[in-house]
Amino acid sequence: MKKNLGLFLAIILVQIAPFISAADTLHPLVYKIDIKKEISNTTRLYLRGGLAEANALGADAVLIHMNTYGGQVDAADSMRTAILYNSIPVYVFIDNNAASAGALISIACKKIYMRKGANIGAATVVNQTGAAMPDKYQSYMRSMMRSTAEAHGQDTIIQKNDTLYKWKRDPLIAEAMVDERVAIPNLIDTGKVLTFTAQEAQKWGYCDGIAENPDEVITQYLGYKDYEMRSYTPSWQDDLKGFLMNPIFQSILIIIIIGGIYFEMQTPGLGFPSAAALLAAVLYFAPLYIDGLAANWEILIFIIGILLLAVEIFIIPGFGVAGISGIVLVIGGLVMGLLNNDNFDFEGVSGKEIGEATLTVLVGLVAGFGLMIWLSNKIGHRGMFRKVALNTDLKDAISSPDLSSLVGKEGIATTVLRPSGKVSVDGEFYDGVSESGFIEKGDKVKVVRFENAQVYVENL
């Protein structure tokens, strides 16, 4: 019996040995995503692609290697949301800078690690010139920073008989990175926007460890002594989509769309303006459709608007209901294509996103109409556009040659005139019309008058 039991156990060990061996050779997988440029739709696509790949591979952790001075707030908002709700924990290693939008993304991560000399903070919303935006923009950024810090929860601290709750990341500190009016005792007074060094961030709970490189973060702080690392490699499609989804470029595309429609209305017919508007519309909607922002019905609204404008241009004279409806639908399609709404449900779309989408479209519209007015004044007059249109001045134009000097002169009918044909006067050939009936070829004639580049003759 014992012999049979030993044989049975030996067989089991032989069967499970490969699995035990495989388990011994498996290493924790850490997936690294580099964010080392301005925060934009391009970096948002990097993060989204990296997180999707990490989830598909079943990675144990995601590490963002960051060095950025900030960028677009809407892209940063989307990135911090993706990090907060990702099923795999996301950590960040700040190599040098995590300013502005970079600070928001970093605070969303489960743990923050920094290199000596690195900085985090300075999240005030500014415009292209670096000047602070109005308070409504700062208010929204304060709220995002505060709620992101709050998302990490609180620690429960028992002191004697008291139970205290302490934020893992103090929301007021996150708010102080945006608003210079926030004062925190022993940290910062009003009039200054908060930016942490690595040591300061560690002291105040905004840095969980100081390291020199990602490997040190993984081995020393994440506890993976023997691990496998994979990195996200951006594709050229990511860069192209990110470029096409840049708000400035989208405004330029809107300018081309509106300009093409306008010039098509001025000169009905399918030509260069139509082709330019069509190409701009494809470049505008294609990346939004691929990214899941623009739905079929939103593109359909835009197309219906274009068709209504075409009906107004080519079929219905004047400008009425069809034209106005077309403009409304075109603008509506352009705006809604930028929003991440579900059909007509805008519950998950913030007022800020609606405002930014509307602003992008309106900037394109205003700039487009301004450009059209400028071009209308330039074309056909002076400058680089003078060759685009005909320059003939009708005031100085001559509709027909002056043949008054031929009146009274004699000539010969070079063809039969019945009543029109050809005559020769002073050796020159002219279109002739007989005023005396049928005139044979070779008969002598006399010019009695001229009209519309023709001489009227009589038979001699």
Short mmCIF file of C-alpha atoms in Angstrom, two decimals:
data_model
loop_
_atom_site.label_atom_id
_atom_site.label_comp_id
_atom_site.label_asym_id
_atom_site.label_seq_id
_atom_site.Cartn_x
_atom_site.Cartn_y
_atom_site.Cartn_z
CA MET A 1 0.00 0.00 0.00
CA LYS A 2 2.79 2.40 0.92
CA LYS A 3 4.57 1.50 -2.31
CA ASN A 4 1.48 2.37 -4.36
CA LEU A 5 1.02 5.66 -2.47
CA GLY A 6 4.63 6.63 -3.18
CA LEU A 7 4.20 5.85 -6.85
CA PHE A 8 1.02 7.92 -6.97
CA LEU A 9 2.76 10.95 -5.39
CA ALA A 10 5.69 10.60 -7.78
CA ILE A 11 3.32 10.70 -10.74
CA ILE A 12 1.62 13.84 -9.38
CA LEU A 13 4.99 15.55 -8.85
CA VAL A 14 6.03 14.75 -12.42
CA GLN A 15 2.77 16.27 -13.71
CA ILE A 16 2.95 19.52 -11.74
CA ALA A 17 6.74 20.03 -11.99
CA PRO A 18 6.54 22.10 -15.24
CA PHE A 19 4.03 24.44 -13.65
CA ILE A 20 6.15 24.86 -10.52
CA SER A 21 9.16 25.59 -12.71
CA ALA A 22 7.23 28.10 -14.80
CA ALA A 23 5.96 29.82 -11.67
CA ASP A 24 9.52 30.15 -10.40
CA THR A 25 10.60 31.85 -13.63
CA LEU A 26 7.74 34.37 -13.75
CA HIS A 27 8.74 37.91 -12.85
CA PRO A 28 6.53 40.87 -11.96
CA LEU A 29 5.79 42.97 -15.05
CA VAL A 30 6.22 46.72 -14.72
CA TYR A 31 4.95 48.74 -17.66
CA LYS A 32 6.62 52.13 -18.23
CA ILE A 33 5.05 55.08 -20.05
CA ASP A 34 7.16 58.14 -20.87
CA ILE A 35 5.51 61.56 -20.54
CA LYS A 36 8.39 63.83 -21.46
CA LYS A 37 6.80 66.53 -23.56
CA GLU A 38 4.07 69.14 -23.33
CA ILE A 39 0.78 67.77 -22.06
CA SER A 40 -1.51 67.63 -25.08
CA ASN A 41 -3.75 65.26 -26.96
CA THR A 42 -0.59 63.50 -28.14
CA THR A 43 0.52 62.64 -24.60
CA ARG A 44 -3.07 61.74 -23.74
CA LEU A 45 -2.98 59.20 -26.56
CA TYR A 46 0.38 57.91 -25.28
CA LEU A 47 -1.10 57.33 -21.83
CA ARG A 48 -4.30 55.78 -23.11
CA GLY A 49 -2.41 53.42 -25.42
CA GLY A 50 0.07 52.51 -22.70
CA LEU A 51 -2.61 51.78 -20.10
CA ALA A 52 -4.56 49.66 -22.58
CA GLU A 53 -1.46 47.64 -23.42
CA ALA A 54 -0.50 47.26 -19.75
CA ASN A 55 -3.99 45.99 -18.91
CA ALA A 56 -3.90 43.57 -21.84
CA LEU A 57 -0.54 42.17 -20.68
CA GLY A 58 -1.73 41.87 -17.09
CA ALA A 59 1.05 44.10 -15.75
CA ASP A 60 1.56 44.29 -12.00
CA ALA A 61 2.23 48.03 -12.02
CA VAL A 62 2.43 51.01 -14.37
CA LEU A 63 5.19 53.58 -13.92
CA ILE A 64 4.97 56.98 -15.59
CA HIS A 65 8.37 58.52 -16.26
CA MET A 66 7.57 62.23 -16.24
CA ASN A 67 9.34 65.44 -17.17
CA THR A 68 7.00 68.21 -18.33
CA TYR A 69 6.34 71.90 -17.84
CA GLY A 70 2.58 71.38 -18.33
CA GLY A 71 0.23 71.97 -21.22
CA GLN A 72 -3.45 71.67 -22.03
CA VAL A 73 -5.78 71.40 -19.05
CA ASP A 74 -8.44 69.37 -20.89
CA ALA A 75 -5.88 66.74 -21.92
CA ALA A 76 -4.52 66.63 -18.35
CA ASP A 77 -8.06 66.21 -16.97
CA SER A 78 -8.64 63.23 -19.24
CA MET A 79 -5.28 61.72 -18.27
CA ARG A 80 -5.80 62.09 -14.51
CA THR A 81 -9.25 60.46 -14.83
CA ALA A 82 -7.75 57.50 -16.72
CA ILE A 83 -5.12 57.08 -13.99
CA LEU A 84 -7.55 57.32 -11.07
CA TYR A 85 -9.85 54.64 -12.49
CA ASN A 86 -7.26 52.30 -13.98
CA SER A 87 -7.48 48.74 -12.64
CA ILE A 88 -3.67 48.47 -12.35
CA PRO A 89 -1.95 50.81 -9.86
CA VAL A 90 -0.18 53.71 -11.55
CA TYR A 91 2.94 55.28 -10.06
CA VAL A 92 4.94 58.28 -11.26
CA PHE A 93 8.65 59.05 -11.21
CA ILE A 94 9.27 62.79 -11.67
CA ASP A 95 12.65 63.01 -13.33
CA ASN A 96 12.89 66.79 -13.28
CA ASN A 97 9.62 68.72 -13.62
CA ALA A 98 5.94 68.10 -13.02
CA ALA A 99 4.61 71.62 -13.43
CA SER A 100 1.05 72.78 -14.01
CA ALA A 101 -0.86 70.03 -15.85
CA GLY A 102 1.98 67.66 -14.99
CA ALA A 103 1.31 68.24 -11.29
CA LEU A 104 -2.36 67.32 -11.73
CA ILE A 105 -1.44 64.06 -13.48
CA SER A 106 1.17 63.23 -10.82
CA ILE A 107 -1.24 63.79 -7.93
CA ALA A 108 -3.64 61.32 -9.57
CA CYS A 109 -1.05 58.53 -9.31
CA LYS A 110 -1.06 56.11 -6.39
CA LYS A 111 2.47 57.03 -5.33
CA ILE A 112 4.76 59.89 -6.32
CA TYR A 113 8.52 59.43 -6.51
CA MET A 114 10.93 62.24 -7.33
CA ARG A 115 14.53 62.70 -8.26
CA LYS A 116 16.71 65.05 -6.23
CA GLY A 117 16.34 68.51 -7.70
CA ALA A 118 12.91 67.75 -9.20
CA ASN A 119 9.90 70.04 -8.69
CA ILE A 120 6.13 69.71 -8.58
CA GLY A 121 3.46 72.43 -8.51
CA ALA A 122 2.82 75.82 -10.15
CA ALA A 123 -0.54 74.74 -11.56
CA THR A 124 -2.08 78.15 -12.23
CA VAL A 125 -3.98 78.21 -15.53
CA VAL A 126 -2.29 80.62 -17.95
CA ASN A 127 -2.82 81.70 -21.55
CA GLN A 128 -0.35 81.54 -24.44
CA THR A 129 1.52 84.61 -23.17
CA GLY A 130 1.93 83.19 -19.64
CA ALA A 131 -0.60 85.54 -18.04
CA ALA A 132 -3.05 84.05 -15.54
CA MET A 133 -6.51 83.31 -16.91
CA PRO A 134 -9.69 84.72 -15.27
CA ASP A 135 -10.81 83.24 -11.96
CA LYS A 136 -13.47 80.95 -13.47
CA TYR A 137 -10.64 78.95 -15.08
CA GLN A 138 -8.65 78.95 -11.82
CA SER A 139 -11.76 77.85 -9.92
CA TYR A 140 -12.15 74.76 -12.08
CA MET A 141 -8.46 73.92 -11.81
CA ARG A 142 -8.58 74.34 -8.01
CA SER A 143 -11.51 71.96 -7.90
CA MET A 144 -9.73 69.34 -10.05
CA MET A 145 -6.55 69.52 -7.96
CA ARG A 146 -8.51 69.32 -4.72
CA SER A 147 -10.74 66.42 -5.80
CA THR A 148 -7.75 64.51 -7.21
CA ALA A 149 -5.96 64.76 -3.87
CA GLU A 150 -9.13 63.77 -2.01
CA ALA A 151 -9.50 60.66 -4.22
CA HIS A 152 -6.61 59.01 -2.35
CA GLY A 153 -8.58 59.10 0.88
CA GLN A 154 -7.56 59.52 4.51
CA ASP A 155 -5.50 57.63 7.04
CA THR A 156 -7.07 56.76 10.38
CA ILE A 157 -4.88 57.73 13.32
CA ILE A 158 -5.62 56.59 16.88
CA GLN A 159 -4.20 58.89 19.56
CA LYS A 160 -5.03 57.80 23.08
CA ASN A 161 -8.82 57.70 23.03
CA ASP A 162 -9.23 59.95 20.00
CA THR A 163 -9.65 58.86 16.38
CA LEU A 164 -8.18 61.31 13.87
CA TYR A 165 -8.43 61.31 10.11
CA LYS A 166 -5.57 62.70 8.06
CA TRP A 167 -5.60 63.18 4.31
CA LYS A 168 -2.98 61.11 2.52
CA ARG A 169 -2.56 64.15 0.28
CA ASP A 170 -3.86 67.36 1.79
CA PRO A 171 -6.37 68.90 -0.70
CA LEU A 172 -5.55 72.40 0.54
CA ILE A 173 -1.92 71.93 -0.51
CA ALA A 174 -3.07 70.87 -3.99
CA GLU A 175 -5.25 73.98 -4.14
CA ALA A 176 -2.31 76.18 -3.08
CA MET A 177 -0.46 75.00 -6.21
CA VAL A 178 -3.12 76.86 -8.22
CA ASP A 179 -4.28 79.82 -6.15
CA GLU A 180 -1.91 82.37 -4.66
CA ARG A 181 -4.61 83.42 -2.20
CA VAL A 182 -4.39 80.12 -0.29
CA ALA A 183 -2.28 80.31 2.84
CA ILE A 184 -1.06 77.25 4.79
CA PRO A 185 0.59 77.76 8.18
CA ASN A 186 4.31 76.94 8.24
CA LEU A 187 4.26 76.30 4.50
CA ILE A 188 3.21 79.24 2.33
CA ASP A 189 1.70 82.70 2.70
CA THR A 190 -0.77 84.41 0.38
CA GLY A 191 0.61 86.01 -2.77
CA LYS A 192 2.65 82.97 -3.81
CA VAL A 193 1.80 79.89 -5.86
CA LEU A 194 3.10 76.70 -4.25
CA THR A 195 5.88 74.65 -5.87
CA PHE A 196 7.61 71.82 -3.99
CA THR A 197 11.16 70.57 -4.21
CA ALA A 198 11.59 66.81 -3.77
CA GLN A 199 12.46 67.12 -0.07
CA GLU A 200 9.60 69.56 0.60
CA ALA A 201 7.14 67.35 -1.23
CA GLN A 202 8.25 64.35 0.82
CA LYS A 203 7.83 66.29 4.06
CA TRP A 204 4.28 67.37 3.21
CA GLY A 205 3.03 64.06 1.78
CA TYR A 206 3.36 64.83 -1.92
CA CYS A 207 6.36 62.58 -2.50
CA ASP A 208 6.58 58.98 -1.34
CA GLY A 209 10.28 58.53 -1.97
CA ILE A 210 13.37 60.03 -3.59
CA ALA A 211 15.16 57.98 -6.24
CA GLU A 212 17.66 58.52 -9.03
CA ASN A 213 16.03 56.43 -11.73
CA PRO A 214 13.00 54.18 -12.48
CA ASP A 215 14.94 51.04 -11.55
CA GLU A 216 15.54 52.38 -8.04
CA VAL A 217 11.83 53.21 -7.72
CA ILE A 218 10.85 49.68 -8.74
CA THR A 219 13.35 47.78 -6.62
CA GLN A 220 13.50 49.99 -3.53
CA TYR A 221 9.94 51.29 -3.22
CA LEU A 222 7.70 48.93 -5.20
CA GLY A 223 9.59 45.93 -3.84
CA TYR A 224 10.14 44.10 -7.14
CA LYS A 225 13.74 42.88 -6.87
CA ASP A 226 13.58 40.73 -9.97
CA TYR A 227 11.17 42.17 -12.52
CA GLU A 228 10.43 42.51 -16.22
CA MET A 229 9.95 45.98 -17.72
CA ARG A 230 8.16 46.87 -20.91
CA SER A 231 7.74 50.36 -22.31
CA TYR A 232 5.09 51.91 -24.49
CA THR A 233 6.40 52.81 -27.94
CA PRO A 234 4.35 55.62 -29.52
CA SER A 235 3.40 55.13 -33.16
CA TRP A 236 3.37 57.76 -35.89
CA GLN A 237 -0.43 57.46 -35.83
CA ASP A 238 -0.41 58.71 -32.22
CA ASP A 239 1.64 61.76 -33.19
CA LEU A 240 -0.52 62.45 -36.27
CA LYS A 241 -3.80 62.13 -34.35
CA GLY A 242 -2.43 64.28 -31.55
CA PHE A 243 -1.41 66.98 -34.04
CA LEU A 244 -4.77 66.92 -35.83
CA MET A 245 -6.59 67.16 -32.48
CA ASN A 246 -4.64 70.21 -31.38
CA PRO A 247 -7.18 73.02 -30.72
CA ILE A 248 -5.16 75.53 -32.76
CA PHE A 249 -5.02 73.21 -35.77
CA GLN A 250 -8.72 72.38 -35.36
CA SER A 251 -9.49 76.11 -35.49
CA ILE A 252 -7.46 76.38 -38.71
CA LEU A 253 -9.43 73.49 -40.20
CA ILE A 254 -12.68 75.25 -39.26
CA ILE A 255 -11.39 78.40 -40.99
CA ILE A 256 -10.81 76.38 -44.16
CA ILE A 257 -14.23 74.70 -43.93
CA ILE A 258 -16.09 77.99 -43.46
CA GLY A 259 -13.92 79.76 -46.04
CA GLY A 260 -14.52 77.03 -48.60
CA ILE A 261 -18.29 77.21 -48.06
CA TYR A 262 -18.25 81.01 -48.32
CA PHE A 263 -16.30 81.18 -51.57
CA GLU A 264 -18.44 78.38 -53.00
CA MET A 265 -21.49 80.53 -52.28
CA GLN A 266 -19.85 83.44 -54.09
CA THR A 267 -19.00 81.37 -57.16
CA PRO A 268 -21.40 78.38 -57.33
CA GLY A 269 -19.92 75.24 -58.80
CA LEU A 270 -17.64 72.48 -57.57
CA GLY A 271 -14.07 73.72 -57.54
CA PHE A 272 -11.08 74.38 -55.32
CA PRO A 273 -13.08 75.90 -52.40
CA SER A 274 -15.26 72.77 -52.24
CA ALA A 275 -12.24 70.45 -52.34
CA ALA A 276 -10.45 72.44 -49.61
CA ALA A 277 -13.55 72.46 -47.37
CA LEU A 278 -14.07 68.71 -47.89
CA LEU A 279 -10.45 67.86 -47.08
CA ALA A 280 -10.52 70.07 -43.96
CA ALA A 281 -13.74 68.39 -42.80
CA VAL A 282 -12.18 64.94 -43.20
CA LEU A 283 -9.06 65.98 -41.27
CA TYR A 284 -11.26 67.51 -38.57
CA PHE A 285 -13.61 64.58 -37.98
CA ALA A 286 -11.39 61.56 -38.79
CA PRO A 287 -9.18 61.66 -35.63
CA LEU A 288 -12.20 62.53 -33.46
CA TYR A 289 -14.11 59.57 -34.89
CA ILE A 290 -11.19 57.19 -34.40
CA ASP A 291 -10.73 58.48 -30.84
CA GLY A 292 -14.40 57.86 -30.07
CA LEU A 293 -15.36 61.51 -29.57
CA ALA A 294 -17.24 62.14 -32.82
CA ALA A 295 -20.14 59.74 -33.29
CA ASN A 296 -21.87 58.89 -36.57
CA TRP A 297 -24.85 61.09 -35.80
CA GLU A 298 -22.64 64.11 -35.07
CA ILE A 299 -20.91 63.75 -38.43
CA LEU A 300 -24.33 63.23 -40.04
CA ILE A 301 -25.56 66.51 -38.55
CA PHE A 302 -22.59 68.29 -40.11
CA ILE A 303 -23.22 66.64 -43.52
CA ILE A 304 -26.93 67.55 -43.42
CA GLY A 305 -25.91 71.15 -42.67
CA ILE A 306 -23.61 71.15 -45.71
CA LEU A 307 -26.38 69.70 -47.91
CA LEU A 308 -28.82 72.38 -46.74
CA LEU A 309 -26.28 75.05 -47.61
CA ALA A 310 -25.81 73.42 -51.03
CA VAL A 311 -29.58 73.51 -51.58
CA GLU A 312 -29.58 77.19 -50.64
CA ILE A 313 -26.71 77.91 -53.04
CA PHE A 314 -27.71 75.90 -56.09
CA ILE A 315 -31.48 75.45 -55.92
CA ILE A 316 -33.28 77.99 -53.74
CA PRO A 317 -32.57 81.63 -54.66
CA GLY A 318 -31.71 84.06 -51.87
CA PHE A 319 -30.83 83.05 -48.31
CA GLY A 320 -33.54 81.70 -46.04
CA VAL A 321 -34.54 78.81 -43.80
CA ALA A 322 -32.37 76.21 -45.53
CA GLY A 323 -29.26 78.38 -45.30
CA ILE A 324 -29.78 79.35 -41.65
CA SER A 325 -30.58 75.75 -40.69
CA GLY A 326 -27.48 74.58 -42.55
CA ILE A 327 -25.24 77.01 -40.66
CA VAL A 328 -26.73 75.96 -37.29
CA LEU A 329 -26.23 72.26 -38.08
CA VAL A 330 -22.67 72.78 -39.36
CA ILE A 331 -21.67 74.65 -36.20
CA GLY A 332 -23.52 72.13 -34.01
CA GLY A 333 -21.75 69.20 -35.67
CA LEU A 334 -18.35 70.84 -35.26
CA VAL A 335 -18.94 71.55 -31.55
CA MET A 336 -20.48 68.20 -30.61
CA GLY A 337 -17.72 66.35 -32.44
CA LEU A 338 -15.32 67.67 -29.79
CA LEU A 339 -17.45 66.49 -26.85
CA ASN A 340 -17.34 63.04 -25.25
CA ASN A 341 -21.11 62.72 -24.96
CA ASP A 342 -23.26 59.61 -25.34
CA ASN A 343 -25.78 60.38 -28.10
CA PHE A 344 -27.70 63.41 -26.77
CA ASP A 345 -26.79 62.67 -23.14
CA PHE A 346 -24.40 65.39 -21.95
CA GLU A 347 -24.52 64.37 -18.26
CA GLY A 348 -20.87 63.28 -18.23
CA VAL A 349 -19.67 66.38 -20.09
CA SER A 350 -18.54 69.28 -17.92
CA GLY A 351 -19.41 72.88 -18.60
CA LYS A 352 -15.71 73.55 -19.05
CA GLU A 353 -15.47 70.98 -21.87
CA ILE A 354 -18.51 72.47 -23.59
CA GLY A 355 -17.00 75.94 -23.23
CA GLU A 356 -13.64 74.87 -24.65
CA ALA A 357 -15.25 73.08 -27.60
CA THR A 358 -17.48 76.08 -28.34
CA LEU A 359 -14.51 78.43 -28.01
CA THR A 360 -12.44 76.35 -30.44
CA VAL A 361 -15.22 76.45 -33.04
CA LEU A 362 -16.01 80.14 -32.50
CA VAL A 363 -12.35 81.11 -32.81
CA GLY A 364 -12.25 79.26 -36.12
CA LEU A 365 -15.48 80.92 -37.28
CA VAL A 366 -14.46 84.45 -36.32
CA ALA A 367 -10.99 84.03 -37.80
CA GLY A 368 -12.52 82.45 -40.91
CA PHE A 369 -14.93 85.33 -41.52
CA GLY A 370 -12.15 87.83 -40.83
CA LEU A 371 -9.92 86.08 -43.35
CA MET A 372 -12.72 86.02 -45.93
CA ILE A 373 -13.31 89.76 -45.58
CA TRP A 374 -9.59 90.42 -45.89
CA LEU A 375 -9.25 88.18 -48.95
CA SER A 376 -12.32 89.75 -50.55
CA ASN A 377 -10.59 93.14 -50.34
CA LYS A 378 -7.25 91.81 -51.56
CA ILE A 379 -8.22 89.58 -54.47
CA GLY A 380 -8.12 91.41 -57.77
CA HIS A 381 -6.40 94.52 -56.45
CA ARG A 382 -2.90 94.45 -55.02
CA GLY A 383 -0.59 92.03 -53.32
CA MET A 384 -0.04 88.32 -53.68
CA PHE A 385 -3.70 87.60 -54.50
CA ARG A 386 -4.02 89.97 -57.45
CA LYS A 387 -3.47 87.11 -59.95
CA VAL A 388 -6.28 85.04 -58.48
CA ALA A 389 -8.99 87.13 -60.18
CA LEU A 390 -9.38 88.96 -63.49
CA ASN A 391 -8.23 92.58 -63.28
CA THR A 392 -9.98 94.04 -66.34
CA ASP A 393 -11.62 97.38 -65.60
CA LEU A 394 -14.88 97.59 -67.57
CA LYS A 395 -14.73 101.37 -67.50
CA ASP A 396 -11.71 101.32 -69.79
CA ALA A 397 -12.79 98.30 -71.83
CA ILE A 398 -13.67 98.57 -75.54
CA SER A 399 -16.50 96.30 -76.64
CA SER A 400 -15.72 96.54 -80.40
CA PRO A 401 -13.19 98.30 -82.67
CA ASP A 402 -13.97 101.78 -84.01
CA LEU A 403 -14.56 101.47 -87.80
CA SER A 404 -15.94 104.96 -88.36
CA SER A 405 -13.00 105.82 -90.61
CA LEU A 406 -14.27 103.29 -93.20
CA VAL A 407 -17.63 104.99 -93.73
CA GLY A 408 -17.81 106.31 -97.32
CA LYS A 409 -14.93 104.20 -98.59
CA GLU A 410 -15.23 101.73 -101.45
CA GLY A 411 -14.26 98.10 -101.45
CA ILE A 412 -14.87 94.71 -103.05
CA ALA A 413 -17.12 91.83 -101.93
CA THR A 414 -14.72 88.93 -101.47
CA THR A 415 -17.59 86.49 -100.89
CA VAL A 416 -21.24 86.42 -101.80
CA LEU A 417 -23.24 88.70 -99.45
CA ARG A 418 -26.73 87.32 -98.75
CA PRO A 419 -26.86 89.43 -96.81
CA SER A 420 -23.64 88.80 -94.80
CA GLY A 421 -20.20 87.78 -95.93
CA LYS A 422 -16.70 89.21 -96.30
CA VAL A 423 -15.58 92.48 -97.87
CA SER A 424 -12.17 94.00 -98.51
CA VAL A 425 -11.53 97.69 -97.88
CA ASP A 426 -8.04 99.21 -98.29
CA GLY A 427 -6.61 95.69 -98.43
CA GLU A 428 -8.13 94.65 -95.04
CA PHE A 429 -10.88 92.04 -94.64
CA TYR A 430 -14.02 92.78 -92.62
CA ASP A 431 -17.31 91.12 -91.82
CA GLY A 432 -19.79 92.79 -94.15
CA VAL A 433 -23.57 93.01 -94.28
CA SER A 434 -25.42 94.06 -97.44
CA GLU A 435 -28.11 96.73 -97.12
CA SER A 436 -29.04 96.54 -100.83
CA GLY A 437 -29.99 92.92 -101.19
CA PHE A 438 -27.94 90.16 -102.82
CA ILE A 439 -24.35 91.13 -103.80
CA GLU A 440 -22.21 88.88 -105.96
CA LYS A 441 -18.58 88.06 -105.20
CA GLY A 442 -16.28 90.61 -106.88
CA ASP A 443 -18.87 93.41 -107.00
CA LYS A 444 -17.82 96.85 -105.88
CA VAL A 445 -19.36 98.06 -102.64
CA LYS A 446 -19.45 101.21 -100.53
CA VAL A 447 -19.38 101.34 -96.70
CA VAL A 448 -22.39 103.25 -95.38
CA ARG A 449 -22.09 102.55 -91.63
CA PHE A 450 -20.63 100.13 -89.01
CA GLU A 451 -22.01 98.35 -85.98
CA ASN A 452 -20.79 95.55 -83.68
CA ALA A 453 -17.49 95.19 -85.56
CA GLN A 454 -19.33 94.76 -88.87
CA VAL A 455 -19.45 97.12 -91.86
CA TYR A 456 -22.71 97.67 -93.68
CA VAL A 457 -22.32 98.14 -97.43
CA GLU A 458 -24.30 98.97 -100.56
CA ASN A 459 -23.74 97.76 -104.13
CA LEU A 460 -22.23 100.36 -106.43
#
